[in-house]
PDB file of N, CA and C in Angstrom:
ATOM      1  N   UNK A   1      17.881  -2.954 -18.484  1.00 49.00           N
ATOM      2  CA  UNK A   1      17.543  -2.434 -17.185  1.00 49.00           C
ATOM      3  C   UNK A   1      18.226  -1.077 -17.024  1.00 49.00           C
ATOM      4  N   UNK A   2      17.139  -0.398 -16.538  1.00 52.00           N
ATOM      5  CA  UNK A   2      17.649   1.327 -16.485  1.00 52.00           C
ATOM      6  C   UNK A   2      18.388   1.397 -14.781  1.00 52.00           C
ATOM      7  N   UNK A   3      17.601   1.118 -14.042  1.00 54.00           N
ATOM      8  CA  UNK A   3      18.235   1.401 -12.693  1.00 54.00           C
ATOM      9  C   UNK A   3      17.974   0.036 -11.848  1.00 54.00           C
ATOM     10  N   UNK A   4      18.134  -0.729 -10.566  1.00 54.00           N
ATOM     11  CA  UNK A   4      17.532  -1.457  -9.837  1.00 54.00           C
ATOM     12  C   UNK A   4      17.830  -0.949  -8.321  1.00 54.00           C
ATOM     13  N   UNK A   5      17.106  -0.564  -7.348  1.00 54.00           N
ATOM     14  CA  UNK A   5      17.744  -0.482  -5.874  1.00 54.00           C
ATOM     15  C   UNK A   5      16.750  -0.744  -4.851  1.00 54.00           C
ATOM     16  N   UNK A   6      17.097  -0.751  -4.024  1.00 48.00           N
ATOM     17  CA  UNK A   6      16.283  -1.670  -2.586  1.00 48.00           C
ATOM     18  C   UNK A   6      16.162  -0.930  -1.335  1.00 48.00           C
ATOM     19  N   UNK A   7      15.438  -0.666  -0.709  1.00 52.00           N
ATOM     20  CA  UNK A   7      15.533  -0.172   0.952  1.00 52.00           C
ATOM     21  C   UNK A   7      14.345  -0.304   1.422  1.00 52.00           C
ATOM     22  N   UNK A   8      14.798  -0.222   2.400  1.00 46.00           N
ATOM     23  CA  UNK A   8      14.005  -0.854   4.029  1.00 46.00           C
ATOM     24  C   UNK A   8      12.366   0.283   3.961  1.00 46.00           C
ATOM     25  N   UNK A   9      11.774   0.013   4.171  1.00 48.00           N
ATOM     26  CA  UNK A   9      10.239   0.776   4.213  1.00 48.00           C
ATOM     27  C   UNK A   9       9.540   0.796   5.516  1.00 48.00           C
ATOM     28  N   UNK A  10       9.881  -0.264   6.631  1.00 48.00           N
ATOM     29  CA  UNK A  10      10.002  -0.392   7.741  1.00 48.00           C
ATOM     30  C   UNK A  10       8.770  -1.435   7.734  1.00 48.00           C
ATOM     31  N   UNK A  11       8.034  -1.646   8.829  1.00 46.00           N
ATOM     32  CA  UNK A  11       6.889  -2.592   8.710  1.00 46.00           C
ATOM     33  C   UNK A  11       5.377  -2.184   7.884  1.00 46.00           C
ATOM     34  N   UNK A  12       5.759  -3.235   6.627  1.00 48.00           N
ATOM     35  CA  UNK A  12       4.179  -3.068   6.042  1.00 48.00           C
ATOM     36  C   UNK A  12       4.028  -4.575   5.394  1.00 48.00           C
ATOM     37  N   UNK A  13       2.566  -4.246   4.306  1.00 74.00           N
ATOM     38  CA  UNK A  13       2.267  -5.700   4.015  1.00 74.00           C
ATOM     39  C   UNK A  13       3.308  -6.260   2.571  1.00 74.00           C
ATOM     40  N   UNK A  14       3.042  -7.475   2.224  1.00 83.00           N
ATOM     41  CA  UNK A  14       3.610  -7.475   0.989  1.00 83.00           C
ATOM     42  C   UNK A  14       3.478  -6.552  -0.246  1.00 83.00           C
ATOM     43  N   UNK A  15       1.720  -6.393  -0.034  1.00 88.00           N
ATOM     44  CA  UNK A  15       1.507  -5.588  -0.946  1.00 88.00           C
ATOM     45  C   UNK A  15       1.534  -4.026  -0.994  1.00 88.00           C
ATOM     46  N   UNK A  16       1.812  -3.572   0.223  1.00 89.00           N
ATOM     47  CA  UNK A  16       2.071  -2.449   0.306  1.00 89.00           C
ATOM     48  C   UNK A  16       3.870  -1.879   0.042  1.00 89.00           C
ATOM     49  N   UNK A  17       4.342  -3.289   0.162  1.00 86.00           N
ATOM     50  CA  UNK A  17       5.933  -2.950  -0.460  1.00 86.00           C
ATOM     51  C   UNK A  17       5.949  -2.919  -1.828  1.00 86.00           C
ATOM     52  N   UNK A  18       4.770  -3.895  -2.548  1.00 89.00           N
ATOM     53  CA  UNK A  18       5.021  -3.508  -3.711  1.00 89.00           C
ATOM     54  C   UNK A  18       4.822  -2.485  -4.308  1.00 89.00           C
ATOM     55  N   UNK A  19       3.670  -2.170  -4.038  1.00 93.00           N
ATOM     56  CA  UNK A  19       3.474  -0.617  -4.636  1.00 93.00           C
ATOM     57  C   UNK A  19       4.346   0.453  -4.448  1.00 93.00           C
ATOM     58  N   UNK A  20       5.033   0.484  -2.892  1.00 91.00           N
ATOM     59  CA  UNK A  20       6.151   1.461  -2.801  1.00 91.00           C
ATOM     60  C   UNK A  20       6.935   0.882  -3.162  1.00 91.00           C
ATOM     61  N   UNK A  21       7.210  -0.058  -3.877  1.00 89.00           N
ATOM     62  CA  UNK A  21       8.690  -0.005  -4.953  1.00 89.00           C
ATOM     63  C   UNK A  21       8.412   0.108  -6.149  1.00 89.00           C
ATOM     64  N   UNK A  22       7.121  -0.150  -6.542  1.00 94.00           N
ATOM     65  CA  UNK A  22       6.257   0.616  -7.791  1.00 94.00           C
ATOM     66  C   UNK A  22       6.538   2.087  -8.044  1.00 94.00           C
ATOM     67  N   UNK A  23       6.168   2.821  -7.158  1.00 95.00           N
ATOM     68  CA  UNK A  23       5.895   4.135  -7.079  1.00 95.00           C
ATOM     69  C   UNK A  23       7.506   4.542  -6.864  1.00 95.00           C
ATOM     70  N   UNK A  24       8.757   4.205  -6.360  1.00 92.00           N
ATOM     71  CA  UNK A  24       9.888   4.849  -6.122  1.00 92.00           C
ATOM     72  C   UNK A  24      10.595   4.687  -7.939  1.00 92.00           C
ATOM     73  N   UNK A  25      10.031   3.311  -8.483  1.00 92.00           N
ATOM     74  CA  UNK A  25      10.365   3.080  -9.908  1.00 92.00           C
ATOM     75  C   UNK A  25      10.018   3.816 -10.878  1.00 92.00           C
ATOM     76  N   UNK A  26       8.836   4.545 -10.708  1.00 95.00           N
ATOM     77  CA  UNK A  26       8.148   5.036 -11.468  1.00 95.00           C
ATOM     78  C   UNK A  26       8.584   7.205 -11.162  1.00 95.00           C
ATOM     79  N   UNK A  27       8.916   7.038  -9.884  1.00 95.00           N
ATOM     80  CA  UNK A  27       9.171   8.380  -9.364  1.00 95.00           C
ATOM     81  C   UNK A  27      10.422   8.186 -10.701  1.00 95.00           C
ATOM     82  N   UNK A  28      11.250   7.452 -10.327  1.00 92.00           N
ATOM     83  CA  UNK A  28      13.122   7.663 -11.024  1.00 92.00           C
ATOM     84  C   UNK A  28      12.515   8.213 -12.133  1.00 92.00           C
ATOM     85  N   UNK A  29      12.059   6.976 -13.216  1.00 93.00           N
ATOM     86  CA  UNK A  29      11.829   7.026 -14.549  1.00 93.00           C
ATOM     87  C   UNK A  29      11.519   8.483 -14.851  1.00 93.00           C
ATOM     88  N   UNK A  30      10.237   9.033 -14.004  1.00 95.00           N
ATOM     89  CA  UNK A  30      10.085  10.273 -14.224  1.00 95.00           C
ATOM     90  C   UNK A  30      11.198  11.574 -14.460  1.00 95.00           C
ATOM     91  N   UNK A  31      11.635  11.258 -13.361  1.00 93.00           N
ATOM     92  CA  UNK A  31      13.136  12.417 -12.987  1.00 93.00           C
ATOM     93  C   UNK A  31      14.256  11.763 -14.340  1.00 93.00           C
ATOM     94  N   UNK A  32      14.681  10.569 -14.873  1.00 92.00           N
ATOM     95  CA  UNK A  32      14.950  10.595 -15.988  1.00 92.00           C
ATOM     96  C   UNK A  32      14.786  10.611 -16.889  1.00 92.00           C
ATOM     97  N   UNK A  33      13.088  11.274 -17.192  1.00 93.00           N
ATOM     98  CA  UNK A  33      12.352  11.610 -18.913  1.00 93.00           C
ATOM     99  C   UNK A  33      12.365  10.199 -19.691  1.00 93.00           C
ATOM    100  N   UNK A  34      12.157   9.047 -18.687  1.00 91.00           N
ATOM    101  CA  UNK A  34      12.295   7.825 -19.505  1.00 91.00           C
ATOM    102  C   UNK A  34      10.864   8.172 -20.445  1.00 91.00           C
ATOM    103  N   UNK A  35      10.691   7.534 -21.358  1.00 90.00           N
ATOM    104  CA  UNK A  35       9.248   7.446 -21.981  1.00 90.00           C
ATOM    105  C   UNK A  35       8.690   5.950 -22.201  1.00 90.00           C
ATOM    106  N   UNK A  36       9.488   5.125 -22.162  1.00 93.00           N
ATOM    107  CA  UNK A  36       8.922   3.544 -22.065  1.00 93.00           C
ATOM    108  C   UNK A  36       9.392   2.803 -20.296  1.00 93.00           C
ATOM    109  N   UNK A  37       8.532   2.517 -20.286  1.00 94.00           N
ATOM    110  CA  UNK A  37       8.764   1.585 -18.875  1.00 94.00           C
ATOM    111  C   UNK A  37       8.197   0.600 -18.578  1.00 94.00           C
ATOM    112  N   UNK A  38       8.692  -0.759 -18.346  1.00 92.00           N
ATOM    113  CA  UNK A  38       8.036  -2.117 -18.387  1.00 92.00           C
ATOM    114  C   UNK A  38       8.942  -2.210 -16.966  1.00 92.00           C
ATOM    115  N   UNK A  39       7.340  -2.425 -16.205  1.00 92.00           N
ATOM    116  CA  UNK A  39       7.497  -3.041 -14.974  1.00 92.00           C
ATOM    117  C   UNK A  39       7.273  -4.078 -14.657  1.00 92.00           C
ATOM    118  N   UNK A  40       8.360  -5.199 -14.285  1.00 89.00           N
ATOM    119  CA  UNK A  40       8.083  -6.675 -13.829  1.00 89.00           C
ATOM    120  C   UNK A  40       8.550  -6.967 -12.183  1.00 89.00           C
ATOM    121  N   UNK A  41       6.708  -7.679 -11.650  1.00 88.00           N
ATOM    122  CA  UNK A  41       6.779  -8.101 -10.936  1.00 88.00           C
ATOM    123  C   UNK A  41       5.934  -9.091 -10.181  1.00 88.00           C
ATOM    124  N   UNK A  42       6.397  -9.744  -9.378  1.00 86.00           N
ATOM    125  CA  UNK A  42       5.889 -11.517  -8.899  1.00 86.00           C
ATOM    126  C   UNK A  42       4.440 -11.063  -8.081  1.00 86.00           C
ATOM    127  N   UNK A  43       3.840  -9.649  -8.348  1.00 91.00           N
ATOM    128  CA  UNK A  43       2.662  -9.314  -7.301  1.00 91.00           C
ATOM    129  C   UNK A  43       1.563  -9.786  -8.267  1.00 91.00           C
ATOM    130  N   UNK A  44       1.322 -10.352  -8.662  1.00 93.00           N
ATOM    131  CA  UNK A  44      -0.127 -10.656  -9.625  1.00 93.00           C
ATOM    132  C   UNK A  44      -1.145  -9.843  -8.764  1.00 93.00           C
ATOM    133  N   UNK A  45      -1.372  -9.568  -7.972  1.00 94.00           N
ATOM    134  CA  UNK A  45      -2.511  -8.611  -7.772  1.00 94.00           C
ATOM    135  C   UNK A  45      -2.307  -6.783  -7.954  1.00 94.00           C
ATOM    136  N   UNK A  46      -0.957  -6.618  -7.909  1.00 96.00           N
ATOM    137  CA  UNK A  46      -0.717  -5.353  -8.110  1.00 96.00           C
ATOM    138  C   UNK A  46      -0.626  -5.210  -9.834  1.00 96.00           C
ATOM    139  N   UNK A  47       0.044  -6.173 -10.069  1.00 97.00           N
ATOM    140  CA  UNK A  47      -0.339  -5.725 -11.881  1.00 97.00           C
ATOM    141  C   UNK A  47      -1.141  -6.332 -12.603  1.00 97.00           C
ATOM    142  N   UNK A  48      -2.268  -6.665 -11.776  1.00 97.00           N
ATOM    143  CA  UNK A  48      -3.422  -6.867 -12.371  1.00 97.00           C
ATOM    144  C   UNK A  48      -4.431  -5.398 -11.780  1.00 97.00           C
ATOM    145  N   UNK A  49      -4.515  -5.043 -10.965  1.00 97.00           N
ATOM    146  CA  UNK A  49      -4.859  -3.723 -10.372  1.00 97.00           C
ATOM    147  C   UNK A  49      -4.475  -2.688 -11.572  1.00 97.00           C
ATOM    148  N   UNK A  50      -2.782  -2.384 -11.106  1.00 97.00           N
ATOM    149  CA  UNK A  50      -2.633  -1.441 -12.397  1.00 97.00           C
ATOM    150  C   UNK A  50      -2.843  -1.278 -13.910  1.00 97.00           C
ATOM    151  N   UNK A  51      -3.267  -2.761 -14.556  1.00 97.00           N
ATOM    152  CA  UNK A  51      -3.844  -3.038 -15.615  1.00 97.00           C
ATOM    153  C   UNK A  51      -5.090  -3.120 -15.870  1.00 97.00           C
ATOM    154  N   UNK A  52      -5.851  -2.725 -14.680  1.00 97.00           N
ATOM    155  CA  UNK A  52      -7.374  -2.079 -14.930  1.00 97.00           C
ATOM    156  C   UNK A  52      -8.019  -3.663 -14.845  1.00 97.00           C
ATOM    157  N   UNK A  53      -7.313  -4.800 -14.524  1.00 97.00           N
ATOM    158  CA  UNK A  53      -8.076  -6.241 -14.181  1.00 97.00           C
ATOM    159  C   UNK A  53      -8.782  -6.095 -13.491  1.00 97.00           C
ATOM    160  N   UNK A  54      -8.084  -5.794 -12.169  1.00 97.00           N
ATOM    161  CA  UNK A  54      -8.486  -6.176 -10.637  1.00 97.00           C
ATOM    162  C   UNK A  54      -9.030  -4.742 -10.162  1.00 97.00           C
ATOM    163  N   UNK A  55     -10.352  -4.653  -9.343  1.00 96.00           N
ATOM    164  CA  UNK A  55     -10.676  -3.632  -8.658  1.00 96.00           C
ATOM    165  C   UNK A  55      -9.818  -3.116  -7.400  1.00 96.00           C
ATOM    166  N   UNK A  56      -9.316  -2.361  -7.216  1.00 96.00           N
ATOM    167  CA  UNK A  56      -8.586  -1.299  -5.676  1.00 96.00           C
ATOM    168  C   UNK A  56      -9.624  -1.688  -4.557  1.00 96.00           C
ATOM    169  N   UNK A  57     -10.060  -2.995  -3.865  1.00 94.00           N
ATOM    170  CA  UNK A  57     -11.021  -2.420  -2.958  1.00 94.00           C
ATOM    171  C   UNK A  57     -10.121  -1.842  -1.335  1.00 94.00           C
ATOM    172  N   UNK A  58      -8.358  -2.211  -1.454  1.00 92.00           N
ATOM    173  CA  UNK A  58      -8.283  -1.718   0.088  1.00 92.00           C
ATOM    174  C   UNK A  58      -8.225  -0.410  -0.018  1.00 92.00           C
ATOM    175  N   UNK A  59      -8.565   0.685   1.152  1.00 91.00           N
ATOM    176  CA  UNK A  59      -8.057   1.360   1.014  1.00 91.00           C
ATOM    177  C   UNK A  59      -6.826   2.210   1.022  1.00 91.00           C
ATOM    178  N   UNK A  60      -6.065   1.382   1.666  1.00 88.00           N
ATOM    179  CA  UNK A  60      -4.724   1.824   2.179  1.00 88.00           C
ATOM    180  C   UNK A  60      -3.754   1.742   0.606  1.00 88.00           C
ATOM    181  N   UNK A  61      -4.462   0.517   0.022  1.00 93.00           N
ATOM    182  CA  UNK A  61      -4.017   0.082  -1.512  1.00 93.00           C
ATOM    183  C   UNK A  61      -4.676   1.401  -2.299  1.00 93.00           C
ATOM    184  N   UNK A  62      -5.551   1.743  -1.961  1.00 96.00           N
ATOM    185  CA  UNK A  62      -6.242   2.712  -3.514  1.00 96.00           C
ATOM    186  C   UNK A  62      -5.120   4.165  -3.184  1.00 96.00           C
ATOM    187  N   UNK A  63      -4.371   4.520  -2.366  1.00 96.00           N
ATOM    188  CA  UNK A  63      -4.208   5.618  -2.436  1.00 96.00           C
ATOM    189  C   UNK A  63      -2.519   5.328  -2.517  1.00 96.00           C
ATOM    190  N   UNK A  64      -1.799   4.367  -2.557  1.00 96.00           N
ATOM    191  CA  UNK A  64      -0.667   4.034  -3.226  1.00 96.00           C
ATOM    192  C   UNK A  64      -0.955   3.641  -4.887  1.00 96.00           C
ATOM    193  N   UNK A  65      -2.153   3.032  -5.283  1.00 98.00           N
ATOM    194  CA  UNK A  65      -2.572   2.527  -6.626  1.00 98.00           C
ATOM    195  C   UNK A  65      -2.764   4.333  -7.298  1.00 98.00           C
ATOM    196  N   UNK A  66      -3.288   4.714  -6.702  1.00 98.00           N
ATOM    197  CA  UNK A  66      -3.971   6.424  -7.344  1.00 98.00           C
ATOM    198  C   UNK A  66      -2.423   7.484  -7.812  1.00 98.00           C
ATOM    199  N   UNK A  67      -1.325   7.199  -5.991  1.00 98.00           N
ATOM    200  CA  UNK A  67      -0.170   7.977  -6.565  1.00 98.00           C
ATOM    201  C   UNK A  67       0.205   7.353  -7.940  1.00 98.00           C
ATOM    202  N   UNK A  68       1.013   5.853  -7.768  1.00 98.00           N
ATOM    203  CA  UNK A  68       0.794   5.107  -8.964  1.00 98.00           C
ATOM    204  C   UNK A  68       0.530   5.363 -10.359  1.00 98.00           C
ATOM    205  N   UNK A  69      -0.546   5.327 -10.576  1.00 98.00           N
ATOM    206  CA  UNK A  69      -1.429   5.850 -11.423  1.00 98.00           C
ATOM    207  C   UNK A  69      -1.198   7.153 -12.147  1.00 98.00           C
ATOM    208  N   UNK A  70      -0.949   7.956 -11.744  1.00 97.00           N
ATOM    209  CA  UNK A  70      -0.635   9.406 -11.235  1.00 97.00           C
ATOM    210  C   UNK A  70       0.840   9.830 -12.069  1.00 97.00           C
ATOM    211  N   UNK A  71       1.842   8.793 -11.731  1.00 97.00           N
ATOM    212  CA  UNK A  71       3.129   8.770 -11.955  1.00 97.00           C
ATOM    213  C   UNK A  71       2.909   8.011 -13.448  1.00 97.00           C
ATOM    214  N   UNK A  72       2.542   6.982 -14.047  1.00 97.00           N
ATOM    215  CA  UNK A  72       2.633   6.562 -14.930  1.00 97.00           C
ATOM    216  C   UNK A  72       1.908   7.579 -16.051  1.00 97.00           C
ATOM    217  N   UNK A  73       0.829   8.017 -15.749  1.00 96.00           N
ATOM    218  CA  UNK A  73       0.505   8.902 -16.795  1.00 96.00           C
ATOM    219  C   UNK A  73       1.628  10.186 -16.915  1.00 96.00           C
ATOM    220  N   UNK A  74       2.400  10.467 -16.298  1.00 96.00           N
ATOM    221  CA  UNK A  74       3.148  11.448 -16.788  1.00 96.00           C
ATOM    222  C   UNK A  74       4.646  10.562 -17.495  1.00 96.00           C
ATOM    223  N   UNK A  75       4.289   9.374 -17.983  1.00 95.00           N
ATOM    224  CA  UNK A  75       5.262   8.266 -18.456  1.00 95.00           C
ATOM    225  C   UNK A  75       4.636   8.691 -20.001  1.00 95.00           C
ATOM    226  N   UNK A  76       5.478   8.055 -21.042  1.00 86.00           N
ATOM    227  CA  UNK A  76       4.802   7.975 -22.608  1.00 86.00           C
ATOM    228  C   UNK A  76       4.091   6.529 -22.266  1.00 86.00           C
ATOM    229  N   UNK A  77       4.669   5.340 -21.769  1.00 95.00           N
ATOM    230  CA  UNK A  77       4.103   3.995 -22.102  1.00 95.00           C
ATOM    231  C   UNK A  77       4.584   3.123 -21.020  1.00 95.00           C
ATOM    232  N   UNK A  78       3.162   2.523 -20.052  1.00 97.00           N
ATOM    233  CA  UNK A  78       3.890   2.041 -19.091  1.00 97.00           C
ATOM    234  C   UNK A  78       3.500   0.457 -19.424  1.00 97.00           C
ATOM    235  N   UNK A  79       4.234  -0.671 -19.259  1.00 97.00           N
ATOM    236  CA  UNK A  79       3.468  -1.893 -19.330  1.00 97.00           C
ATOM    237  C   UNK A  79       3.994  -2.450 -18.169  1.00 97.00           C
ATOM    238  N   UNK A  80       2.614  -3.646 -17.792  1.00 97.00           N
ATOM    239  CA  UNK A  80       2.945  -4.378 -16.685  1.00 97.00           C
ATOM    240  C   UNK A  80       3.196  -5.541 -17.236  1.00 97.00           C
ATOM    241  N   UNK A  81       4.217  -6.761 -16.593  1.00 94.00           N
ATOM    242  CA  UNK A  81       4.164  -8.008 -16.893  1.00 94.00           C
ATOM    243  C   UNK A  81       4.292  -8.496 -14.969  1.00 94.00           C
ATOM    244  N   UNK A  82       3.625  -9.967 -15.203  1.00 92.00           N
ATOM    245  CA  UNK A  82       3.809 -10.805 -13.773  1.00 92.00           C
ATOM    246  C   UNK A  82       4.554 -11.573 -13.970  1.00 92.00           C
ATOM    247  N   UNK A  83       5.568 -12.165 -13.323  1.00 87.00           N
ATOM    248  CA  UNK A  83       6.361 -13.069 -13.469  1.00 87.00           C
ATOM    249  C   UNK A  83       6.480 -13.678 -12.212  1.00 87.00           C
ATOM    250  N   UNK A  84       6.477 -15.383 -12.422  1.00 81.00           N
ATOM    251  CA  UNK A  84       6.463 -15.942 -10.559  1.00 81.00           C
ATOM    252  C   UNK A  84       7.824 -15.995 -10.033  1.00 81.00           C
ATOM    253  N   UNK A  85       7.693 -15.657  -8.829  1.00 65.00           N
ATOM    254  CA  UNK A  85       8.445 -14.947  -7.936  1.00 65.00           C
ATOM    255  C   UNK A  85       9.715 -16.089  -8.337  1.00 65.00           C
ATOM    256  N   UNK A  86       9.456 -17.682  -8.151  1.00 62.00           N
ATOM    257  CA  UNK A  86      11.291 -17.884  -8.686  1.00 62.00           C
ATOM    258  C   UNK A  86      11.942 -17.484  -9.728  1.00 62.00           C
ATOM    259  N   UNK A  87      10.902 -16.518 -10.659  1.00 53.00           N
ATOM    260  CA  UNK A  87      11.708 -15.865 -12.016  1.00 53.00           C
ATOM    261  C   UNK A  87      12.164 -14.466 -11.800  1.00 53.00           C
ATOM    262  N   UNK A  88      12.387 -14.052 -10.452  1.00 57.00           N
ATOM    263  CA  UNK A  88      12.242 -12.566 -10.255  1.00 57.00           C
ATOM    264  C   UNK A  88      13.750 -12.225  -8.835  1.00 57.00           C
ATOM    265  N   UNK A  89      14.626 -13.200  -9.507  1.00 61.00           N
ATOM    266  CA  UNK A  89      15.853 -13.089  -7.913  1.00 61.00           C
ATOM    267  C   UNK A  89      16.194 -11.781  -7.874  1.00 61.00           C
ATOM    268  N   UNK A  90      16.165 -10.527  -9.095  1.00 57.00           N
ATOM    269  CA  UNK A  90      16.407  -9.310  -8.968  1.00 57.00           C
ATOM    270  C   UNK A  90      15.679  -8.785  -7.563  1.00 57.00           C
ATOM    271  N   UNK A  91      14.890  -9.005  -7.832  1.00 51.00           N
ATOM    272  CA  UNK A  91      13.964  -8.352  -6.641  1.00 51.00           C
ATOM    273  C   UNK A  91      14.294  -8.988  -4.874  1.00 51.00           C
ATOM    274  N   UNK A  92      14.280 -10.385  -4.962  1.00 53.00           N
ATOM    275  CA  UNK A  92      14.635 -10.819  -4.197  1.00 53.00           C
ATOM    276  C   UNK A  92      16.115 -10.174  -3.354  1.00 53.00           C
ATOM    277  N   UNK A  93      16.617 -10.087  -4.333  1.00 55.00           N
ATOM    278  CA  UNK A  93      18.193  -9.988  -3.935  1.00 55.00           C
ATOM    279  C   UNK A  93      18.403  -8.704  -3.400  1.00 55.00           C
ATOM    280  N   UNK A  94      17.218  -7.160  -4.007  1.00 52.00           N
ATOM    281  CA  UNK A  94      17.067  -5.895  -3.441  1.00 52.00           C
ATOM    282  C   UNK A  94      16.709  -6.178  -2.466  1.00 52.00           C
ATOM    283  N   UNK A  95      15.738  -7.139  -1.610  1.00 48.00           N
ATOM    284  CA  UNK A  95      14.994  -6.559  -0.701  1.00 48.00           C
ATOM    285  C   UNK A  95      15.640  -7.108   0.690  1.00 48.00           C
ATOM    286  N   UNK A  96      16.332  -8.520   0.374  1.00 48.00           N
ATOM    287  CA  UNK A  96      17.692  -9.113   0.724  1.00 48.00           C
ATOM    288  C   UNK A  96      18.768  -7.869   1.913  1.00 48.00           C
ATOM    289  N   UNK A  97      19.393  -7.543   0.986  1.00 52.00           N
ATOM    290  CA  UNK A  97      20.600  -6.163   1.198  1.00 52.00           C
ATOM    291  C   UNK A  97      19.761  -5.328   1.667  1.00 52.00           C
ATOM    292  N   UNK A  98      18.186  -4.739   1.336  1.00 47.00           N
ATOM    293  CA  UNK A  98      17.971  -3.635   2.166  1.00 47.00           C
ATOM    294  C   UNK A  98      17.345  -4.002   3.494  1.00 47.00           C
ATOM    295  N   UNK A  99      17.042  -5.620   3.757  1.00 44.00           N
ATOM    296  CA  UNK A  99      17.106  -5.500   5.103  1.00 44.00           C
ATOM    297  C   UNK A  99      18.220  -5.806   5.806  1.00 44.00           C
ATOM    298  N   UNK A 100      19.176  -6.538   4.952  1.00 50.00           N
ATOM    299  CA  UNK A 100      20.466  -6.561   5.709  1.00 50.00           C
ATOM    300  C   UNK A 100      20.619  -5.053   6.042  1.00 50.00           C
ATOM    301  N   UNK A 101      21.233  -4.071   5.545  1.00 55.00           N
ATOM    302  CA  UNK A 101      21.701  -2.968   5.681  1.00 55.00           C
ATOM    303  C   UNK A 101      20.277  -2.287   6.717  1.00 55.00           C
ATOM    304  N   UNK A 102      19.356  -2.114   6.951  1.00 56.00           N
ATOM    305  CA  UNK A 102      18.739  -1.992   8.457  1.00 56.00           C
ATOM    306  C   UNK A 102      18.938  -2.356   9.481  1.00 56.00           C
TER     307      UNK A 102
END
């Protein structure tokens, strides 16, 4: 693990947190010239989306999926894996502290 961190986004959906913690993961990597990046997370619809499975039909989703998108191609190699959410307390435990700390 290269980095992990958490904060408050204020009111949105599940899936709109995921993608903005997609997209803040994918911002870092950038700013540190990572070239491999394996992103794991309990959204089965977001990394099935970003794996070209699932169609973008929201729109509020296609234009977090597009930044997304956007950010990984300036990556060398991005992979998605899903993992169910009781295999994922990392995440849990970020999102935990960043609403405590709100």
């Amino acid at each position: 693990m290269l980095a992990a961190e958490g904060e408050a986004i204020g009111t949105a959906t599940n899936n709109v947190a995921e993608y903005s913690g997609l997209i803040a993961g994918l911002q870092k990597a950038v700013e540190l010239h990572v070239l491999e990046v394996e992103v794991v997370s309990d959204s089965e619809l977001m990394v099935k989306q970003m794996r070209g499975e699932y169609r973008v039909k929201n729109e509020a989703l296609r234009e977090l999926y597009d930044e997304a998108t956007a950010l990984a191609r300036r990556l060398g190699n991005v992979e998605y894996r899903h993992v169910k959410r009781a295999h994922n307390e990392l995440a849990d435990k970020l999102v935990n502290d960043a609403l405590d700390a709100a």
